[in-house]
Amino acid sequence: TVLFAAFHRRYNDNVLSLRRRLRGEPPIEWMRVRYLERIEEHVGDDRWYLDPERCGGGCVADNGPNAFDLVRMFLGDVELESAEIHRDEQGVDRQALITLRASSGASATVELDWSYPNGEAKDVEVRLADGTVLSADMLDGFPVFKSSLEHEYVGVLDDFVRRVRAGDASDDGGLAALRLVHAAYSAERAASAAR
């Protein structure tokens, strides 16, 4: 059976353009993925996102997997190095700063925010070993709210169809992203217990 996680940001035109630019360049030394938004603008009248009992988590569980998948897309497998998670009065994680490390030694910072006051910002920045800094704004060229999703989900569906036709049931990174979500929440619990 072909199972497939819809990591739509891996099909973003600007992210793919950045990946193409990196071919033949020095290796990545550091990268940052920012996933910043005001969640109330995304949920509409359905407030289940803001209920940890129903949603299972906040920004780390929701936006974390897409952000972690982008890190893995550029760096390969990564491990959690640290997680700083901030919760609101209802216990929902609304901001997080997560540091990851690849076996190459490259590090990645993932910034997640559900209380971002300035619309939304979703981007990737990489610093190469020679000091060159390159970036991709996932929303650049898509001025209408959520309009970047259309071409990304075309990519999701095309890739899924290709995998089904090929009988390709290989790992798509879904479990790796969930392990990082689990590791971030576990690190938060361990830090709280140590206080």
XYZ file of N, CA and C in Angstrom:
585
model
N 0.847 -1.185 0.000
C 0.000 0.000 0.000
C 0.884 1.237 0.000
N 0.585 2.170 -0.861
C 1.341 3.421 -0.923
C 0.709 4.422 0.025
N 1.474 4.798 1.037
C 1.057 5.853 1.962
C 1.918 7.072 1.674
N 1.351 8.241 1.829
C 2.046 9.436 1.365
C 1.669 10.628 2.231
N 2.658 11.263 2.850
C 2.419 12.488 3.623
C 2.435 13.673 2.665
N 1.437 14.525 2.750
C 1.308 15.659 1.826
C 2.133 16.846 2.314
N 3.448 16.703 2.253
C 4.341 17.805 2.617
C 4.376 18.783 1.446
N 3.386 19.661 1.409
C 3.202 20.498 0.228
C 4.314 21.497 0.005
N 5.020 21.917 1.051
C 6.054 22.940 0.858
C 7.253 22.415 0.071
N 7.449 21.096 0.026
C 8.569 20.562 -0.759
C 8.337 20.747 -2.257
N 7.117 21.119 -2.656
C 6.802 21.346 -4.067
C 6.691 22.835 -4.401
N 7.010 23.697 -3.446
C 6.928 25.137 -3.652
C 7.948 25.562 -4.712
N 7.501 26.327 -5.702
C 8.380 26.744 -6.807
C 9.636 27.444 -6.318
N 9.503 28.310 -5.313
C 10.651 29.074 -4.836
C 11.638 28.201 -4.074
N 11.132 27.221 -3.328
C 12.004 26.273 -2.640
C 12.742 25.413 -3.658
N 12.034 24.946 -4.671
C 12.670 24.120 -5.702
C 13.713 24.910 -6.476
N 13.452 26.186 -6.717
C 14.428 27.040 -7.388
C 15.693 27.185 -6.541
N 15.520 27.343 -5.228
C 16.676 27.424 -4.333
C 17.484 26.130 -4.379
N 16.826 25.005 -4.359
C 17.536 23.716 -4.435
C 18.348 23.614 -5.719
N 17.765 24.055 -6.834
C 18.501 24.018 -8.109
C 19.718 24.929 -8.058
N 19.589 26.083 -7.416
C 20.722 27.026 -7.307
C 21.870 26.443 -6.495
N 21.564 25.523 -5.607
C 22.596 24.961 -4.722
C 23.431 23.874 -5.390
N 22.999 23.383 -6.539
C 23.759 22.334 -7.227
C 25.133 22.861 -7.604
N 26.168 22.127 -7.208
C 27.531 22.522 -7.524
C 28.106 23.576 -6.596
N 27.318 24.027 -5.633
C 27.789 25.027 -4.669
C 28.444 24.329 -3.474
N 29.176 25.077 -2.640
C 29.717 24.489 -1.402
C 28.584 23.948 -0.537
N 28.887 23.050 0.385
C 27.829 22.471 1.217
C 27.174 23.503 2.141
N 25.973 23.166 2.573
C 25.250 24.025 3.523
C 25.873 23.850 4.902
N 26.158 24.982 5.527
C 26.721 24.990 6.883
C 25.619 25.205 7.924
N 24.618 26.022 7.535
C 23.524 26.374 8.450
C 22.310 26.718 7.608
N 21.132 26.449 8.159
C 19.914 26.897 7.496
C 18.855 27.254 8.520
N 17.890 28.031 8.040
C 16.760 28.415 8.888
C 15.481 28.266 8.074
N 14.467 27.710 8.708
C 13.126 27.657 8.129
C 12.215 28.427 9.073
N 11.519 29.402 8.514
C 10.555 30.169 9.318
C 9.148 29.859 8.825
N 8.278 29.596 9.790
C 6.872 29.313 9.515
C 6.082 30.153 10.502
N 5.797 31.393 10.116
C 5.213 32.371 11.023
C 3.855 32.812 10.491
N 2.853 32.748 11.340
C 1.506 33.131 10.933
C 0.667 33.437 12.169
N -0.453 34.058 11.938
C -1.443 34.232 13.014
C -2.487 33.165 12.776
N -2.504 32.148 13.622
C -3.320 30.960 13.369
C -4.806 31.283 13.253
N -5.269 32.303 13.965
C -6.684 32.664 13.894
C -7.111 33.034 12.468
N -6.176 33.526 11.654
C -6.489 33.859 10.265
C -6.670 32.605 9.413
N -6.181 31.478 9.888
C -6.219 30.239 9.111
C -7.363 29.309 9.518
N -7.843 29.414 10.745
C -8.809 28.421 11.231
C -10.262 28.820 11.018
N -10.516 30.092 10.771
C -11.910 30.517 10.594
C -12.726 30.289 11.852
N -13.940 29.778 11.684
C -14.829 29.564 12.827
C -14.541 28.265 13.564
N -13.816 27.353 12.961
C -13.534 26.067 13.599
C -12.323 26.229 14.517
N -12.558 26.255 15.803
C -11.510 26.556 16.775
C -10.795 25.310 17.296
N -10.999 24.138 16.688
C -10.386 22.917 17.216
C -8.867 22.994 17.203
N -8.297 23.758 16.279
C -6.852 23.943 16.232
C -6.305 24.470 17.555
N -7.116 25.271 18.224
C -6.675 25.931 19.445
C -7.041 25.152 20.699
N -7.487 23.927 20.533
C -7.833 23.058 21.657
C -6.838 21.900 21.683
N -5.868 21.922 22.619
C -4.837 20.883 22.625
C -5.400 19.467 22.780
N -6.558 19.336 23.427
C -7.169 18.011 23.585
C -7.637 17.459 22.245
N -8.125 18.311 21.388
C -8.639 17.874 20.086
C -7.562 17.870 19.010
N -6.636 18.829 19.069
C -5.645 18.992 17.999
C -4.401 18.139 18.236
N -4.083 17.884 19.500
C -2.892 17.089 19.798
C -1.641 17.921 19.952
N -1.733 19.205 19.700
C -0.581 20.091 19.826
C -0.869 21.389 19.112
N 0.088 22.289 19.176
C -0.060 23.590 18.541
C 0.855 23.723 17.342
N 1.657 24.783 17.335
C 2.479 25.085 16.168
C 3.507 23.990 15.872
N 4.013 23.317 16.911
C 5.010 22.263 16.668
C 4.363 21.084 15.949
N 3.167 20.688 16.372
C 2.481 19.553 15.743
C 1.918 19.918 14.374
N 1.526 21.168 14.184
C 0.874 21.568 12.937
C 1.884 21.986 11.864
N 2.663 23.022 12.140
C 3.609 23.536 11.150
C 4.969 22.840 11.214
N 5.278 22.256 12.369
C 6.568 21.586 12.529
C 6.869 20.555 11.457
N 5.958 19.615 11.158
C 6.278 18.598 10.155
C 6.664 19.168 8.792
N 5.951 20.194 8.306
C 6.335 20.796 7.017
C 7.700 21.464 7.105
N 7.961 22.159 8.203
C 9.257 22.821 8.367
C 10.382 21.794 8.500
N 10.161 20.740 9.291
C 11.175 19.701 9.457
C 11.447 18.990 8.136
N 10.393 18.783 7.351
C 10.570 18.137 6.057
C 11.459 18.977 5.148
N 11.308 20.301 5.185
C 12.167 21.166 4.377
C 13.620 21.062 4.824
N 13.842 21.022 6.135
C 15.216 20.852 6.626
C 15.798 19.548 6.095
N 15.035 18.469 6.184
C 15.506 17.160 5.724
C 15.718 17.149 4.209
N 14.931 17.930 3.491
C 15.073 18.033 2.038
C 16.442 18.604 1.664
N 16.943 19.535 2.471
C 18.222 20.187 2.197
C 19.398 19.498 2.888
N 19.186 18.960 4.090
C 20.298 18.437 4.892
C 20.299 16.922 5.062
N 19.222 16.260 4.696
C 19.121 14.824 4.966
C 18.649 14.603 6.392
N 18.898 13.432 6.924
C 18.442 13.110 8.280
C 19.043 14.063 9.304
N 18.231 14.451 10.259
C 18.655 15.364 11.324
C 18.160 14.856 12.663
N 18.817 15.312 13.704
C 18.432 14.990 15.083
C 18.130 16.288 15.818
N 17.253 16.193 16.799
C 16.938 17.354 17.626
C 18.121 17.694 18.507
N 18.473 18.963 18.524
C 19.518 19.449 19.421
C 18.910 20.201 20.600
N 17.899 21.030 20.323
C 17.224 21.752 21.406
C 15.847 22.203 20.947
N 14.981 22.444 21.930
C 13.627 22.927 21.638
C 13.203 23.893 22.734
N 12.850 25.085 22.331
C 12.317 26.096 23.246
C 10.889 26.374 22.797
N 9.930 25.984 23.623
C 8.518 26.059 23.246
C 7.782 26.965 24.229
N 6.985 27.892 23.684
C 6.211 28.817 24.507
C 4.732 28.539 24.305
N 4.018 28.433 25.427
C 2.588 28.115 25.406
C 1.759 29.301 25.899
N 0.508 29.358 25.446
C -0.398 30.398 25.925
C -1.116 29.924 27.189
N -2.059 30.716 27.682
C -2.766 30.406 28.937
C -3.576 29.113 28.840
N -3.987 28.722 27.634
C -4.749 27.485 27.444
C -3.852 26.260 27.259
N -2.544 26.483 27.272
C -1.611 25.370 27.118
C -1.248 25.044 25.682
N -1.629 25.897 24.735
C -1.321 25.660 23.321
C 0.065 26.213 23.007
N 0.903 25.391 22.387
C 2.215 25.895 21.983
C 2.030 26.809 20.773
N 2.377 28.088 20.977
C 2.166 29.103 19.952
C 3.458 29.574 19.323
N 4.587 29.396 20.003
C 5.893 29.728 19.438
C 6.880 28.638 19.804
N 7.815 28.415 18.887
C 8.867 27.439 19.161
C 10.119 27.812 18.383
N 11.245 27.564 19.014
C 12.554 27.715 18.377
C 13.250 26.372 18.532
N 13.445 25.689 17.438
C 13.958 24.322 17.460
C 15.258 24.269 16.672
N 16.271 23.648 17.260
C 17.567 23.493 16.604
C 17.787 22.030 16.270
N 18.192 21.787 15.038
C 18.438 20.442 14.540
C 19.877 20.348 14.040
N 20.411 19.122 14.027
C 21.777 18.931 13.518
C 21.811 17.715 12.609
N 22.499 17.887 11.467
C 22.676 16.808 10.501
C 23.989 16.086 10.777
N 24.120 14.886 10.247
C 25.349 14.117 10.446
C 26.548 14.818 9.809
N 26.313 15.678 8.827
C 27.393 16.441 8.187
C 27.958 17.501 9.113
N 27.255 17.795 10.205
C 27.652 18.870 11.113
C 26.847 20.140 10.881
N 26.133 20.211 9.756
C 25.306 21.393 9.475
C 24.190 21.484 10.512
N 23.838 22.715 10.863
C 22.751 22.909 11.819
C 21.597 23.637 11.151
N 20.434 23.493 11.747
C 19.235 24.156 11.227
C 18.436 24.712 12.388
N 17.892 25.874 12.173
C 16.992 26.505 13.121
C 15.609 26.539 12.501
N 14.626 26.089 13.248
C 13.237 26.150 12.803
C 12.503 27.096 13.743
N 11.939 28.156 13.170
C 11.178 29.125 13.939
C 9.704 28.964 13.584
N 8.893 28.678 14.599
C 7.460 28.496 14.410
C 6.727 29.528 15.258
N 5.695 30.135 14.694
C 4.939 31.131 15.450
C 3.500 31.142 14.975
N 2.573 30.959 15.903
C 1.147 31.046 15.622
C 0.588 32.400 16.040
N 1.419 33.296 16.561
C 0.953 34.607 17.023
C 1.668 35.730 16.291
N 2.133 35.462 15.102
C 2.899 36.431 14.314
C 1.989 37.603 13.948
N 2.373 38.837 14.323
C 1.458 39.969 14.150
C 1.413 40.554 12.748
N 2.332 40.176 11.873
C 2.470 40.845 10.571
C 2.067 39.958 9.396
N 0.883 39.406 9.428
C 0.456 38.538 8.333
C 1.102 37.179 8.460
N 1.933 36.816 7.479
C 2.658 35.558 7.580
C 3.991 35.670 6.867
N 4.934 34.864 7.314
C 6.258 34.772 6.702
C 6.635 33.299 6.690
N 6.932 32.793 5.508
C 7.319 31.392 5.365
C 8.486 31.366 4.397
N 9.668 31.087 4.935
C 10.848 31.153 4.089
C 11.940 30.202 4.550
N 12.920 30.042 3.677
C 14.082 29.191 3.921
C 15.311 30.030 3.626
N 16.296 29.963 4.506
C 17.571 30.646 4.285
C 18.689 29.649 4.529
N 19.679 29.644 3.661
C 20.830 28.756 3.836
C 22.114 29.572 3.797
N 23.069 29.157 4.616
C 24.411 29.733 4.567
C 25.358 28.615 4.162
N 26.093 28.841 3.102
C 27.006 27.832 2.590
C 28.353 27.920 3.289
N 29.165 26.908 3.112
C 30.469 26.834 3.781
C 31.372 28.002 3.396
N 31.157 28.612 2.226
C 31.989 29.753 1.822
C 31.410 31.086 2.286
N 30.334 31.043 3.070
C 29.724 32.262 3.601
C 28.579 32.810 2.767
N 28.356 32.281 1.585
C 27.243 32.728 0.739
C 25.911 32.434 1.429
N 25.014 33.412 1.398
C 23.683 33.245 1.971
C 22.656 33.332 0.836
N 21.805 32.318 0.749
C 20.745 32.262 -0.258
C 19.425 32.011 0.445
N 18.336 32.457 -0.164
C 17.048 32.273 0.500
C 15.930 32.046 -0.515
N 14.826 31.550 0.001
C 13.612 31.366 -0.790
C 12.427 31.761 0.073
N 11.638 32.696 -0.430
C 10.398 33.111 0.221
C 9.285 32.278 -0.396
N 8.688 31.390 0.393
C 7.669 30.483 -0.139
C 6.416 31.208 -0.616
N 6.228 32.451 -0.171
C 5.020 33.187 -0.530
C 5.266 34.209 -1.638
N 6.522 34.399 -2.039
C 6.854 35.372 -3.076
C 6.213 34.952 -4.401
N 5.501 35.889 -5.020
C 4.812 35.597 -6.272
C 3.400 35.090 -6.062
N 2.992 34.974 -4.805
C 1.646 34.477 -4.478
C 0.999 35.476 -3.516
N 0.555 36.625 -4.024
C 0.095 37.710 -3.142
C -1.245 37.461 -2.461
N -2.048 36.570 -2.998
C -3.359 36.311 -2.403
C -3.198 35.275 -1.294
N -3.900 35.491 -0.183
C -3.820 34.606 0.980
C -4.009 33.155 0.558
N -3.068 32.302 0.934
C -3.051 30.860 0.677
C -2.923 30.481 -0.801
N -2.602 31.445 -1.668
C -2.545 31.128 -3.099
C -1.344 30.264 -3.467
N -0.315 30.216 -2.636
C 0.828 29.337 -2.936
C 0.428 27.865 -2.851
N -0.629 27.588 -2.107
C -1.033 26.195 -1.900
C -1.477 25.516 -3.192
N -2.036 26.270 -4.123
C -2.578 25.652 -5.339
C -1.502 24.888 -6.100
N -0.384 25.541 -6.417
C 0.652 24.847 -7.195
C 1.359 23.782 -6.362
N 1.430 24.004 -5.048
C 2.069 22.999 -4.187
C 1.260 21.704 -4.178
N -0.055 21.817 -4.076
C -0.882 20.609 -4.037
C -0.986 19.919 -5.396
N -0.783 20.669 -6.479
C -0.637 20.013 -7.782
C 0.591 19.109 -7.729
N 1.680 19.607 -7.145
C 2.889 18.798 -6.982
C 2.651 17.585 -6.101
N 1.922 17.758 -5.008
C 1.589 16.642 -4.117
C 0.848 15.558 -4.895
N -0.193 15.958 -5.609
C -1.019 14.979 -6.331
C -0.241 14.296 -7.452
N 0.558 15.064 -8.192
C 1.361 14.462 -9.264
C 2.334 13.435 -8.707
N 2.990 13.767 -7.605
C 3.962 12.850 -7.013
C 3.265 11.608 -6.448
N 2.102 11.798 -5.843
C 1.361 10.660 -5.306
C 0.930 9.705 -6.426
N 0.403 10.271 -7.495
C 0.002 9.433 -8.636
C 1.208 8.670 -9.178
N 2.338 9.350 -9.319
C 3.554 8.692 -9.810
C 3.933 7.524 -8.907
N 3.877 7.747 -7.598
C 4.237 6.681 -6.651
C 3.263 5.510 -6.714
N 1.978 5.806 -6.823
C 0.980 4.737 -6.904
C 1.209 3.911 -8.165
N 1.402 4.576 -9.292
C 1.611 3.867 -10.564
C 2.876 3.020 -10.533
N 3.905 3.508 -9.840
C 5.172 2.772 -9.765
C 5.167 1.743 -8.642
N 4.120 1.765 -7.808
C 4.100 0.869 -6.649
C 5.174 1.226 -5.644
N 5.540 2.509 -5.600
C 6.622 2.993 -4.743
C 6.086 3.258 -3.337
N 6.312 2.316 -2.440
C 5.860 2.464 -1.052
C 7.012 2.829 -0.135
N 8.066 3.428 -0.699
C 9.226 3.800 0.123
C 8.866 4.920 1.094
N 9.694 5.076 2.099
C 9.472 6.084 3.136
C 9.466 7.474 2.509
N 8.450 8.252 2.802
C 8.356 9.603 2.249
C 8.765 10.675 3.249
N 9.275 10.283 4.410
C 9.709 11.253 5.406
C 8.679 11.575 6.463
N 7.483 11.013 6.345
C 6.430 11.309 7.313
C 6.789 10.905 8.727
N 7.297 9.690 8.892
C 7.666 9.232 10.236
C 8.829 10.036 10.807
N 9.776 10.397 9.954
C 10.920 11.193 10.430
C 10.445 12.539 10.966
N 9.501 13.165 10.272
C 8.967 14.451 10.738
C 8.226 14.282 12.059
N 7.445 13.207 12.177
C 6.727 12.969 13.436
C 7.684 12.669 14.586
N 8.770 11.986 14.306
C 9.766 11.734 15.357
C 10.358 13.038 15.874
N 10.558 13.993 14.986
C 11.090 15.290 15.414
C 10.063 16.064 16.236
N 8.784 15.973 15.862
C 7.718 16.589 16.671
C 7.737 15.975 18.069
N 7.769 14.656 18.128
C 7.790 13.947 19.412
C 9.033 14.332 20.226
N 10.186 14.409 19.566
C 11.423 14.764 20.260
C 11.351 16.178 20.825
N 10.745 17.104 20.083
C 10.620 18.488 20.566
C 9.740 18.552 21.802
N 8.588 17.894 21.771
C 7.711 17.889 22.944
C 8.357 17.143 24.113
N 9.076 16.083 23.845
C 9.772 15.344 24.913
C 10.839 16.209 25.562
N 11.577 16.969 24.746
C 12.608 17.868 25.289
C 11.971 18.945 26.153
N 10.794 19.445 25.729
C 10.085 20.449 26.520
C 9.685 19.855 27.874
N 9.139 18.649 27.872
C 8.721 18.011 29.128
C 9.933 17.771 30.038
N 11.044 17.326 29.458
C 12.252 17.079 30.264
C 12.765 18.369 30.871
N 12.730 19.450 30.119
C 13.196 20.744 30.656
C 12.284 21.217 31.781
N 10.960 21.011 31.630
C 10.015 21.407 32.685
C 10.227 20.594 33.940
N 10.481 19.301 33.786
C 10.697 18.422 34.943
C 11.982 18.767 35.669
N 12.970 19.275 34.930
C 14.261 19.614 35.548
C 14.232 20.917 36.328
N 13.200 21.736 36.101
C 13.119 23.039 36.793
C 12.679 22.890 38.215
